[in-house]
CSV table of C-alpha atoms in Angstrom, one decimal:
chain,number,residue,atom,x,y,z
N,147,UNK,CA,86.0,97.0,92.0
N,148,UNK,CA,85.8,100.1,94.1
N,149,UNK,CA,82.8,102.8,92.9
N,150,UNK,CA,83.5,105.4,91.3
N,151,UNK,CA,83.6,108.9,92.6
N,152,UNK,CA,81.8,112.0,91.0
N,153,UNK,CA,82.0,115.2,92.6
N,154,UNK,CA,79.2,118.0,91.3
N,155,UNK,CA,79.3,121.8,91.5
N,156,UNK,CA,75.7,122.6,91.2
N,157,UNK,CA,72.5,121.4,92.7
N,158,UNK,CA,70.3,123.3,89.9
N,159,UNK,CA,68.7,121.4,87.1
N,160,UNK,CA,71.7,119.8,85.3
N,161,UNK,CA,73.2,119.4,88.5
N,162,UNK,CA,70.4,117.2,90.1
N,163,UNK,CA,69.4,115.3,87.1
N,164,UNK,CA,73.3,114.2,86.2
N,165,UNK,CA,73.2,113.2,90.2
N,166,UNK,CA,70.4,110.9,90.1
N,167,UNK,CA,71.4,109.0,86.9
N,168,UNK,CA,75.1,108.4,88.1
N,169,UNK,CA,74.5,107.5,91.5
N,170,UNK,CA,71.6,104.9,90.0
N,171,UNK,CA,74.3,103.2,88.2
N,172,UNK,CA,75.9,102.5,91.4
N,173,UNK,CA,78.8,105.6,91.7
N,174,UNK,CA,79.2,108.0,94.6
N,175,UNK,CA,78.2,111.1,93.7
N,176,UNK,CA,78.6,114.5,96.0
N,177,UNK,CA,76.9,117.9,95.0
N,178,UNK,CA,77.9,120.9,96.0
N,179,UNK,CA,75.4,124.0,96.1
N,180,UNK,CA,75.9,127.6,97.1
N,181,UNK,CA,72.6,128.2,97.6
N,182,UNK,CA,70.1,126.7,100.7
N,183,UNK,CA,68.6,123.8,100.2
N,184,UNK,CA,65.4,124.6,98.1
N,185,UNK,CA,63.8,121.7,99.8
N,186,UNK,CA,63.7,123.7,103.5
N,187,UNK,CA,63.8,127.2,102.6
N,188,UNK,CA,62.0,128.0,99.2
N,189,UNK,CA,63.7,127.9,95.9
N,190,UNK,CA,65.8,130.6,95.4
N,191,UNK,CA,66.5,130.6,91.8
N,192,UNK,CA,66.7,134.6,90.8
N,193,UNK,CA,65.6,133.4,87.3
N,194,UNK,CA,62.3,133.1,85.3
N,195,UNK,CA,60.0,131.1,87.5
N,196,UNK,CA,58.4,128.6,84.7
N,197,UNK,CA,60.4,126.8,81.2
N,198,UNK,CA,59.6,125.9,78.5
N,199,UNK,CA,59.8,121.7,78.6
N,200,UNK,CA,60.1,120.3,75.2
N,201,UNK,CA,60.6,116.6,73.8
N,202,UNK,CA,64.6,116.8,74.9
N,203,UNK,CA,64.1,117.4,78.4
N,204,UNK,CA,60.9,115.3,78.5
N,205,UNK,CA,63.0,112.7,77.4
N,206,UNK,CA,65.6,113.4,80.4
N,207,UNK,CA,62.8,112.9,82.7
N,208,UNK,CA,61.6,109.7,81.1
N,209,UNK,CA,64.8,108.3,81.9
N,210,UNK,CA,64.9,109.3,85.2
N,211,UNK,CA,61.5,108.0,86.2
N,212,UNK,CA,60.0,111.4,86.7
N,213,UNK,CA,57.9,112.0,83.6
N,214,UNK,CA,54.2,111.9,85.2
N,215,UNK,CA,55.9,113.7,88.5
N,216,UNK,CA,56.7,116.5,86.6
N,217,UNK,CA,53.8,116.3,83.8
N,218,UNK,CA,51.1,116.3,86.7
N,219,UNK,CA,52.2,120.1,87.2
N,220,UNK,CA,53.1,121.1,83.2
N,221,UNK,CA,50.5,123.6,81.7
N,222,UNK,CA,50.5,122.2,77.7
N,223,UNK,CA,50.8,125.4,75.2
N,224,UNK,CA,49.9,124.8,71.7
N,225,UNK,CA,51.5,127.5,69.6
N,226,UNK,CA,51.6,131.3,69.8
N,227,UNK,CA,48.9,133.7,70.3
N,228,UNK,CA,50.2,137.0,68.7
N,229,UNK,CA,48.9,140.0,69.4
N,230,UNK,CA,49.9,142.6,67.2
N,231,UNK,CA,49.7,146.1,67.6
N,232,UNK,CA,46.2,147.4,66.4
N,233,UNK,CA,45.3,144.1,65.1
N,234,UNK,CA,42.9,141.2,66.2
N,235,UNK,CA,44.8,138.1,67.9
N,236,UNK,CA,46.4,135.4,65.9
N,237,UNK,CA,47.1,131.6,67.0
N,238,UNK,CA,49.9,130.2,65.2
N,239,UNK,CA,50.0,126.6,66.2
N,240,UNK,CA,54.0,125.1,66.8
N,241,UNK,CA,53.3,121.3,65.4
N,242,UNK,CA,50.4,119.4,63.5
N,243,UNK,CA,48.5,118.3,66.4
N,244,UNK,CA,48.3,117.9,70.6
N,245,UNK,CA,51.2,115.6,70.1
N,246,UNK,CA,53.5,118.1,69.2
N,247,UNK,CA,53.2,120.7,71.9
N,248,UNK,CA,55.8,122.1,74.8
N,249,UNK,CA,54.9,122.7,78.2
N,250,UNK,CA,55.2,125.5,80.7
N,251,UNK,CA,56.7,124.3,84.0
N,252,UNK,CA,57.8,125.8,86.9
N,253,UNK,CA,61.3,126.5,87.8
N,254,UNK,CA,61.6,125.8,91.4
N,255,UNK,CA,59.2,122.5,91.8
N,256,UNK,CA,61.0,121.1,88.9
N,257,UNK,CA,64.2,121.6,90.4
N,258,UNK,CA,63.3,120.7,94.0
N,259,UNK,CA,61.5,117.2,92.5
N,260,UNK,CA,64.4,116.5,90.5
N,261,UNK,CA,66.4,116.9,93.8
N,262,UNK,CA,64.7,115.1,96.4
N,263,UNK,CA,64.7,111.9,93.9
N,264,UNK,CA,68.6,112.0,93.4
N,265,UNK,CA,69.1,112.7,97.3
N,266,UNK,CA,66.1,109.5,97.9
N,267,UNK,CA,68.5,107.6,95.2
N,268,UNK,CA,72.2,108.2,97.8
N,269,UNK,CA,73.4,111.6,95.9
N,270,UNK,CA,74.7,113.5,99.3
N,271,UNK,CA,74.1,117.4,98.9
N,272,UNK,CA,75.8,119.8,100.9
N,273,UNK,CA,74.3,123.5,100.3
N,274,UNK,CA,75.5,126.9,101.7
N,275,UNK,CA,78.8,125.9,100.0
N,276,UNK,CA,80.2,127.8,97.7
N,277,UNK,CA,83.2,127.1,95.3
N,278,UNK,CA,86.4,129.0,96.4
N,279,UNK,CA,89.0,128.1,94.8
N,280,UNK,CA,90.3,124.7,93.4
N,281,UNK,CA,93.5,123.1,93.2
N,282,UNK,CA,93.7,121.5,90.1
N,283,UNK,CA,97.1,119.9,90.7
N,284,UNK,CA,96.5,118.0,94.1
N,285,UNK,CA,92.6,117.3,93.4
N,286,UNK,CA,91.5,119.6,96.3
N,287,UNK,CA,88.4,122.2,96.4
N,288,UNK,CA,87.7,124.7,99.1
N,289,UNK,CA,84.0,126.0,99.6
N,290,UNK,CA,83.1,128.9,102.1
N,291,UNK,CA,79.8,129.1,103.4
N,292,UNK,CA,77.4,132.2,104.5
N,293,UNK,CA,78.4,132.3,108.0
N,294,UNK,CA,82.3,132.2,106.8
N,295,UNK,CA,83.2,128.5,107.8
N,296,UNK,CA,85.4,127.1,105.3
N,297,UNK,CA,86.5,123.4,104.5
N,298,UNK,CA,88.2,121.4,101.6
N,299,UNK,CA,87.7,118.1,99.9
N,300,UNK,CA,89.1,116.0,97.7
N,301,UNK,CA,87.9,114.9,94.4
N,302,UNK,CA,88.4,112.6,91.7
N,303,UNK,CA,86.7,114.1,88.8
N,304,UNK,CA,84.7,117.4,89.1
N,305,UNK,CA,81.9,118.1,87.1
N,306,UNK,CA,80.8,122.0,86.7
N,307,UNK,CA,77.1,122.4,86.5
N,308,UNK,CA,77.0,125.5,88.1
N,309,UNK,CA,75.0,127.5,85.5
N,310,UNK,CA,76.6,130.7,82.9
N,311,UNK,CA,77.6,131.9,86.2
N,312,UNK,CA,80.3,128.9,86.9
N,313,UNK,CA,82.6,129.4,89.8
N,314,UNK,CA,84.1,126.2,88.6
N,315,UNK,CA,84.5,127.6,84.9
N,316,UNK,CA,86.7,130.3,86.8
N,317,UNK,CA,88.5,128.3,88.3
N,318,UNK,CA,89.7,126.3,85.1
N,319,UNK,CA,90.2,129.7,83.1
N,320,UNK,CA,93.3,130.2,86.0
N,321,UNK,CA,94.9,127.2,84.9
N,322,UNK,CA,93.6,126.3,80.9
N,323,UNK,CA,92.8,128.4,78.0
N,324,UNK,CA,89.5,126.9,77.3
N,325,UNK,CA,88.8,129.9,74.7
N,326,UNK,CA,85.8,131.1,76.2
N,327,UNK,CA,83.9,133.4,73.9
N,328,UNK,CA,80.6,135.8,75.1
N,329,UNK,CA,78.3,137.0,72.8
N,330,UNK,CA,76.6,139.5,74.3
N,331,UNK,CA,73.1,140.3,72.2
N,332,UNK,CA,72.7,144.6,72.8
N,333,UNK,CA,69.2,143.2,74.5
N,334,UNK,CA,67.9,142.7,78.0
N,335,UNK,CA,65.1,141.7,80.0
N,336,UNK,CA,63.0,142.6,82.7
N,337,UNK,CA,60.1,140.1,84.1
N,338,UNK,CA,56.4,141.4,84.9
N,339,UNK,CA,53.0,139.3,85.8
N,340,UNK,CA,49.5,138.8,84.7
N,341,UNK,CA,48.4,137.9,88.0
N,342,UNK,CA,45.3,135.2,87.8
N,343,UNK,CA,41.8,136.3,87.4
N,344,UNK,CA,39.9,137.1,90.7
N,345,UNK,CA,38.3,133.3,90.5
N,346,UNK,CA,41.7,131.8,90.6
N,347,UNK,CA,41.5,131.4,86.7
N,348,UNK,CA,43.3,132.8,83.2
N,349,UNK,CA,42.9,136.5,82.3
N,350,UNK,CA,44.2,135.3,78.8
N,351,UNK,CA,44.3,132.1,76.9
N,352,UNK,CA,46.4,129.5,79.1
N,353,UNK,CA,47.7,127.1,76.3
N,354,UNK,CA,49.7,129.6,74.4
N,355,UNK,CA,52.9,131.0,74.5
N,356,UNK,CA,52.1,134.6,74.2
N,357,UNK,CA,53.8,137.2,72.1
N,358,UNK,CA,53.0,140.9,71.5
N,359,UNK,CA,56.0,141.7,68.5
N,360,UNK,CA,57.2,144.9,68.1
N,361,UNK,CA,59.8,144.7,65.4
N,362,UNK,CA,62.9,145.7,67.4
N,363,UNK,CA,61.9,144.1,70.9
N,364,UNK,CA,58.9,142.2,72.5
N,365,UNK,CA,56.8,140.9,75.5
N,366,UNK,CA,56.0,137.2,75.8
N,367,UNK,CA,53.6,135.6,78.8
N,368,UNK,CA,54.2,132.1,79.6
N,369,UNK,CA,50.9,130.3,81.7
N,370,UNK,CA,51.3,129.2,85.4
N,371,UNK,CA,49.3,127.2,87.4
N,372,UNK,CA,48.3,129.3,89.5
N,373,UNK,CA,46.5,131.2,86.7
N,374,UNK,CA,49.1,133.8,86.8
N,375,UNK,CA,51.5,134.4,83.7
N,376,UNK,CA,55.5,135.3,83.8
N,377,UNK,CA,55.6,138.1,81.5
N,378,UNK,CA,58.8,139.0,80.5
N,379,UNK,CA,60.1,142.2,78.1
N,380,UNK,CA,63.1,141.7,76.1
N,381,UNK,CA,64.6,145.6,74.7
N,382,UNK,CA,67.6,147.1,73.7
N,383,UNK,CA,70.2,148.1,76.1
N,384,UNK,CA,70.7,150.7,74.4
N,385,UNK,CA,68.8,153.4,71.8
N,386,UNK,CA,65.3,153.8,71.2
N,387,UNK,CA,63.4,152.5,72.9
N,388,UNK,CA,65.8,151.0,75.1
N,389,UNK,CA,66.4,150.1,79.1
N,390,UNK,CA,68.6,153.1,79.0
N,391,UNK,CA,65.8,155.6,78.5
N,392,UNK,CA,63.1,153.6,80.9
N,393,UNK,CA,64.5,155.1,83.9
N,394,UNK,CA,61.5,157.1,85.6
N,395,UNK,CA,57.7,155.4,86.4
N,396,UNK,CA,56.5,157.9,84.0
N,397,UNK,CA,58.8,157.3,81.2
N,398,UNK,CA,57.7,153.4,81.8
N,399,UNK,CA,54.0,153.8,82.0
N,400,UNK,CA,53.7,155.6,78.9
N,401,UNK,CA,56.4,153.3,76.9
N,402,UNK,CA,54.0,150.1,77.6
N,403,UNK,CA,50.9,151.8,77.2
N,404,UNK,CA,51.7,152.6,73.8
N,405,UNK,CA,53.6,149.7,72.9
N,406,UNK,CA,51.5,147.2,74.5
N,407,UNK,CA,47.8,148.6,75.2
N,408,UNK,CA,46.1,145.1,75.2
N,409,UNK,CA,48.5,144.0,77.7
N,410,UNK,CA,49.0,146.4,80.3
N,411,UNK,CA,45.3,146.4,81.5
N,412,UNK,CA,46.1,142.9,82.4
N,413,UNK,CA,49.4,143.9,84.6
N,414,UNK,CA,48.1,145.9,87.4
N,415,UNK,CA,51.8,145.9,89.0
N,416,UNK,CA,53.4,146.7,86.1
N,417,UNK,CA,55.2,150.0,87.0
N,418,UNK,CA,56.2,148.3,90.2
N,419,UNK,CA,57.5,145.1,88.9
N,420,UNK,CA,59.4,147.4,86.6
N,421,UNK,CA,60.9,149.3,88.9
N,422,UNK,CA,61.5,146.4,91.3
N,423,UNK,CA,62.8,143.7,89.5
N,424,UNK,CA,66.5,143.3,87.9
N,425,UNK,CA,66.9,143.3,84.4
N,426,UNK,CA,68.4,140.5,83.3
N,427,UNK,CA,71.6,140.5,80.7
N,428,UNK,CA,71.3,138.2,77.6
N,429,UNK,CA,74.5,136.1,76.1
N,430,UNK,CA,75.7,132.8,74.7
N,431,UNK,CA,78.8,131.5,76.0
N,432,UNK,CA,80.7,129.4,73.8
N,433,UNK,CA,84.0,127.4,75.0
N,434,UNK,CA,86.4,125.8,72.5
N,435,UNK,CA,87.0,123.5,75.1
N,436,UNK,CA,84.9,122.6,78.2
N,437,UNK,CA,87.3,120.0,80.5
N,438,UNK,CA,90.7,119.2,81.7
N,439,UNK,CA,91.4,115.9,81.2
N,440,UNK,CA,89.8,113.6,83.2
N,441,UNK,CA,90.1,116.1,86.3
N,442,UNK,CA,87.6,118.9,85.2
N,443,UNK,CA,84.3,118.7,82.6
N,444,UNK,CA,81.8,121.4,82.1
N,445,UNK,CA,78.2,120.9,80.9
N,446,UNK,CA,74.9,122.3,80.4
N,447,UNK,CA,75.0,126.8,80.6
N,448,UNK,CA,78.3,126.4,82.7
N,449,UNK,CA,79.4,125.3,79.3
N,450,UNK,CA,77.4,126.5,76.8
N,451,UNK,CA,74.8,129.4,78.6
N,452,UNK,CA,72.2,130.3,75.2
N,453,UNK,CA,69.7,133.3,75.0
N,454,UNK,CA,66.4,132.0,75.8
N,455,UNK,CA,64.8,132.4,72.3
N,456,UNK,CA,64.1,128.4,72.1
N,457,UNK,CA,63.3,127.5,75.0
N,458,UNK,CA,66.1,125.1,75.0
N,459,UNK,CA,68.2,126.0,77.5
N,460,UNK,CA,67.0,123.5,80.0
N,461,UNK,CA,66.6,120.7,77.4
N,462,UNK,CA,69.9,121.0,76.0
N,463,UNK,CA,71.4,120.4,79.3
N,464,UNK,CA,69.3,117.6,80.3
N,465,UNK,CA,70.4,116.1,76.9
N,466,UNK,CA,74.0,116.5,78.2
N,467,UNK,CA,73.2,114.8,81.5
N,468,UNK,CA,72.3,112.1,79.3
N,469,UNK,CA,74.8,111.7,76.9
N,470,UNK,CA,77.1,112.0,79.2
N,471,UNK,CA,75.8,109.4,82.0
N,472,UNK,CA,76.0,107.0,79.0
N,473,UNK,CA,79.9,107.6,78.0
N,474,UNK,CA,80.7,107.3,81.3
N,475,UNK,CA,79.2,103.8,81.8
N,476,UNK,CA,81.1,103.3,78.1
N,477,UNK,CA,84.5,104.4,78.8
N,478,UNK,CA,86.7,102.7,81.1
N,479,UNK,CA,88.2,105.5,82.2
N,480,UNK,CA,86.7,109.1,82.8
N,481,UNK,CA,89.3,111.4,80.6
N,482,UNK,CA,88.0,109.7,77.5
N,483,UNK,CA,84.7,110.0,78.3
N,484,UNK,CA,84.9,113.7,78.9
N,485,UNK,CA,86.4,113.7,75.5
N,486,UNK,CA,84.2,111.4,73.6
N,487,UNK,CA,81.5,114.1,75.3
N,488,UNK,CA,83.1,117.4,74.4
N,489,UNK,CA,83.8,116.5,70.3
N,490,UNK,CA,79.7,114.8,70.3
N,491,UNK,CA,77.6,117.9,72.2
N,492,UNK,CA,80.1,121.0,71.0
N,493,UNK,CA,78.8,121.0,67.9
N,494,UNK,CA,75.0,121.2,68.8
N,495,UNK,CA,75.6,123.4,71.4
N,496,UNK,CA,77.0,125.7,68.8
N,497,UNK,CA,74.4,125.2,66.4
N,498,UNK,CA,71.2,125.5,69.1
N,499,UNK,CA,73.5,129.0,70.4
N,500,UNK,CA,73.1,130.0,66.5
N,501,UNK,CA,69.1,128.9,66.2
N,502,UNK,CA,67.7,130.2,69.6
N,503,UNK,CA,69.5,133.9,68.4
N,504,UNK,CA,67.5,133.7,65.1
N,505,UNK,CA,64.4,132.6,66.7
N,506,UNK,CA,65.0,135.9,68.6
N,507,UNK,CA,64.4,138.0,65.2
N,508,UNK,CA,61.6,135.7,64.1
N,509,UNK,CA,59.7,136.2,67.5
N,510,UNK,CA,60.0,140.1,67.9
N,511,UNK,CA,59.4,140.6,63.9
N,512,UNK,CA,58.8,138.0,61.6
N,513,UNK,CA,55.9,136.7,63.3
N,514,UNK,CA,53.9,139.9,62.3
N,515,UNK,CA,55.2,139.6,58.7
N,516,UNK,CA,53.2,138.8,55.9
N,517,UNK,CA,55.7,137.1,53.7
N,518,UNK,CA,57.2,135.1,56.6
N,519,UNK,CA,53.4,134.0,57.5
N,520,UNK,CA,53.1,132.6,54.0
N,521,UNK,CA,56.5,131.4,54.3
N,522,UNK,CA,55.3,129.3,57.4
N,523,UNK,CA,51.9,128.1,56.0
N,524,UNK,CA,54.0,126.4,52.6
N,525,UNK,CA,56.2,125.2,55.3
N,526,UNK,CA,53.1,123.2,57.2
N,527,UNK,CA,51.6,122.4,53.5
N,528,UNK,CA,54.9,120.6,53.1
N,529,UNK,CA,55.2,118.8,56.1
N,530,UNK,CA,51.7,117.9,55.5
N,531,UNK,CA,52.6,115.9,52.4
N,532,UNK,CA,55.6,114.8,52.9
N,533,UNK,CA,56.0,113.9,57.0
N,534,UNK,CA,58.7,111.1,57.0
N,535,UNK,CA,61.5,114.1,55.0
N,536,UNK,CA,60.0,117.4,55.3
N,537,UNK,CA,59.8,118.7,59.3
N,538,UNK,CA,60.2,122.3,59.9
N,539,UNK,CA,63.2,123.5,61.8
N,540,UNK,CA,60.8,124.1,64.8
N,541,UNK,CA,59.7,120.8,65.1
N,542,UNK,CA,63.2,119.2,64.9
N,543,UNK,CA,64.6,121.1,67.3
N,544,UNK,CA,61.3,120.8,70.0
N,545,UNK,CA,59.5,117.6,69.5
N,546,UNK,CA,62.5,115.8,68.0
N,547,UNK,CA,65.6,114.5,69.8
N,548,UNK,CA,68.2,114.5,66.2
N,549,UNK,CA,71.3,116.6,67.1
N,550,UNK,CA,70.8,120.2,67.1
N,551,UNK,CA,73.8,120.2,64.2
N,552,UNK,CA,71.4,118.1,61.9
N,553,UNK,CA,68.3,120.4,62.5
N,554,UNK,CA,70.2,123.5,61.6
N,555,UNK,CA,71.5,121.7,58.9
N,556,UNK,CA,68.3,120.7,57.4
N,557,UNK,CA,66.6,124.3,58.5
N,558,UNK,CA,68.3,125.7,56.0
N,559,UNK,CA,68.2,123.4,52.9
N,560,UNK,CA,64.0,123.5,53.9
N,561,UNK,CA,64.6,127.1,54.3
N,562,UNK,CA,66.1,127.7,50.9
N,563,UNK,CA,63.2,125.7,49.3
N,564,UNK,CA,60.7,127.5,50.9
N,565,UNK,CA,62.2,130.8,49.4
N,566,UNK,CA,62.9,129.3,45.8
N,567,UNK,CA,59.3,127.8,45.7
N,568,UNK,CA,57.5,131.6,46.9
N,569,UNK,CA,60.1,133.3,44.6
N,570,UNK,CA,56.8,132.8,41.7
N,571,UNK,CA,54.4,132.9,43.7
N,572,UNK,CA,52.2,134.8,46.3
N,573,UNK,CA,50.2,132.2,47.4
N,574,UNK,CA,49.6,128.5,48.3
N,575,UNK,CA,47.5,128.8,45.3
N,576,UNK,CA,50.8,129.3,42.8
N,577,UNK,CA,53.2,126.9,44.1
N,578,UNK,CA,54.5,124.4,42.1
N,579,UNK,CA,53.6,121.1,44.1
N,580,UNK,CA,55.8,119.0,41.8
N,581,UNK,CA,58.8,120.8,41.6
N,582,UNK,CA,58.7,121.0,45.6
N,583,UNK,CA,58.5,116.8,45.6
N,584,UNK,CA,61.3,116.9,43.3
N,585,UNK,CA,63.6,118.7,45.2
N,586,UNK,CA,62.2,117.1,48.9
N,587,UNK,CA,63.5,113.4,47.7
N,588,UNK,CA,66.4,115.4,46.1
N,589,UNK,CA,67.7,116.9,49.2
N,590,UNK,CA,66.1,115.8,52.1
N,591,UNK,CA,66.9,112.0,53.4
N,592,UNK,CA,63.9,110.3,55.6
N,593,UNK,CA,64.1,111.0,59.2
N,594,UNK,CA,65.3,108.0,61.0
């Protein structure tokens, strides 16, 4: 029986991880990269340099064998430190203990590790080749590289995981009506750095995620391990404040010192960075359907691109490249496995779209109100006593692996009982404990 053949556009993370898990049950896999290889000339990413790695993605890595490779370089962070204006720091821890944590890890090694062990494995890459065009009819790609050279190949099946950019997504909106929807949020971003401390250490706490809310808009740090923190402000496009009034180093100087006056002392750069770096758009793409037969599949944000509001951007796809290694060793044939794969991860790629945009509003604003704080300490009271039925949202979607569909799902029933049960009360102190059990074995089946 001959191997079968699996031709990738994409050697990013999606790209590299579904490489190494095909081609280790025994198919021929090619990727193709625009970029150079990361491995000889840098990585070259033009994105946030560190992620947020949560149980999903972990859980990629574990199959892959490359849990402690990518571990040994992780930075673990807690919960948020919130720092709001005029106010004394607060830690808000994400789960109950150390075991329910995500972790901070860097972009470019990540990418590069998850490479070199799919190219160790027989994945062939071919970088400085870009997608052209593709001919969906005779099973043909052309690719153009920097230096103009051209060439063509054949393919059996092509796989885009090519990123919310996807040339390969282009190329199928020519030929299908996949019903591709953008939701563009009114909000940008623009990254800045806490560079490390003269000693090589942290300037602020390293294990935190943190967050300086402002209501409308926000500035979150995420550790490195070089000391340094990725600091990155998300604004309006448009209005006040807004990216469309930040124009002059002036304008941008006053607008974070009195906005974030505990944090700019820490940026030294930060007019510079502001000026300097691009600022970044911020969309979920959504795609009614994401391949053509058995010819054409799209995963991870060439399918489904999310705001970054979760941090599950990253994990979601490495779930796909899961999933979807699996139906393929299932199905006999690759069109019904692209199938199978489209009607299971559609619907939690829709519903983790939906969550990471809410988690948008509850990280610039929520965090810094009192009600939702209360909200969030009956919340942890409840999971407290009732672990195996009551998990917050959070948790389901970061330290859990249930679909996305099912944490939304029970997010809001938890939600609504949260609301019901502070409705009479305005503290811990005037909840009614047993009405709350009632209504947990009522609605809320054990976790599996």
């Amino acid at each position: 029986m001959s191997k079968r053949e699996y031709t990738l556009i994409g050697a990013g993370l999606a790209g590299s991880l579904l490489a190494l898990l095909l081609v280790r049950r025994g198919a021929s896999v090619r990727v193709f990269e625009r970029r150079p290889d990361p491995r000889s000339v840098g990585y070259l990413g033009g994105r946030s340099i560190n992620l947020a790695l949560a149980e999903r993605g972990l859980h990629g890595l574990r199959v892959a064998g490359l849990e402690r490779t990518v571990m040994d370089q992780a930075i673990m962070m807690r919960g948020r430190m919130v720092h709001e204006l005029g106010e004394a720091e607060r830690f808000m821890r994400y789960g109950k203990d150390d075991s329910e944590v995500i972790w901070s890890v860097n972009r470019g090694r990540l990418n590069t590790s998850v490479l070199q062990a799919a190219a160790d494995s027989g994945a062939q890459f071919h970088f400085d080749s870009a997608l052209e065009s593709v001919d969906f009819e005779h099973r043909e790609l052309c690719f153009g590289s920097s230096d103009g050279v051209h060439c063509r190949a054949q393919f059996d099946c092509v796989i885009g995981t090519d990123g919310a950019g996807s040339a390969l997504r282009a190329a199928m909106l020519k030929v299908a009506d996949l019903g591709e929807h953008i939701e563009w949020l009114g909000h940008s971003y623009k990254e800045l750095e806490i560079p490390a401390a003269p000693n090589g250490g942290f300037l602020i706490e390293p294990n935190a995620l943190h967050i300086w809310p402002r209501g409308g808009y926000m500035l979150i740090a995420l550790p490195n391990i070089d000391g340094s923190f990725t600091v990155t402000l998300f604004l309006a496009n448009e209005g006040q404040p807004s990216f469309a009034e930040l124009k002059s180093v002036d304008g941008v100087r006053e607008f974070l010192a009195r906005e974030f006056p505990s944090a700019v002392p820490l940026m030294p750069a930060h007019q510079q960075d502001f000026m300097r770096n691009p600022t970044g758009a911020l969309a979920n793409l959504r795609l009614d359907q994401w391949h053509i037969d058995g010819r054409a599949l799209l995963i991870g944000d060439a399918a489904h691109a999310i705001v970054p509001f979760h941090g599950q951007g990253m994990n979601c796809a490495f779930e796909d490249c899961i999933e979807l290694d699996r139906l393929l060793a299932e199905h006999s044939d690759v069109e019904s496995a692209f199938a199978e794969f489209h009607v299971r991860r559609k619907p939690n790629a829709d519903a983790i779209a939906d969550m990471a945009t809410e988690n948008y509003v509850e990280m610039r604003d929520s965090v810094a109100n009192d009600r939702f704080v209360l909200l969030k300490q009956l919340e942890r009271s409840l999971a407290g006593l009732h672990p195996e039925r009551f998990v917050p949202r959070y948790s389901l979607v970061m330290f859990h692996r249930i679909g996305y569909a099912e944490a939304q799902r029970r997010g809001r029933v938890q939600w609504q009982m949260l609301e019901d049960l502070l409705s009479t009360a305005t503290d811990l102190a005037g909840i009614d404990y047993a009405e709350a059990e009632r209504r947990i074995h009522s609605e809320l089946l054990p976790l599996l």
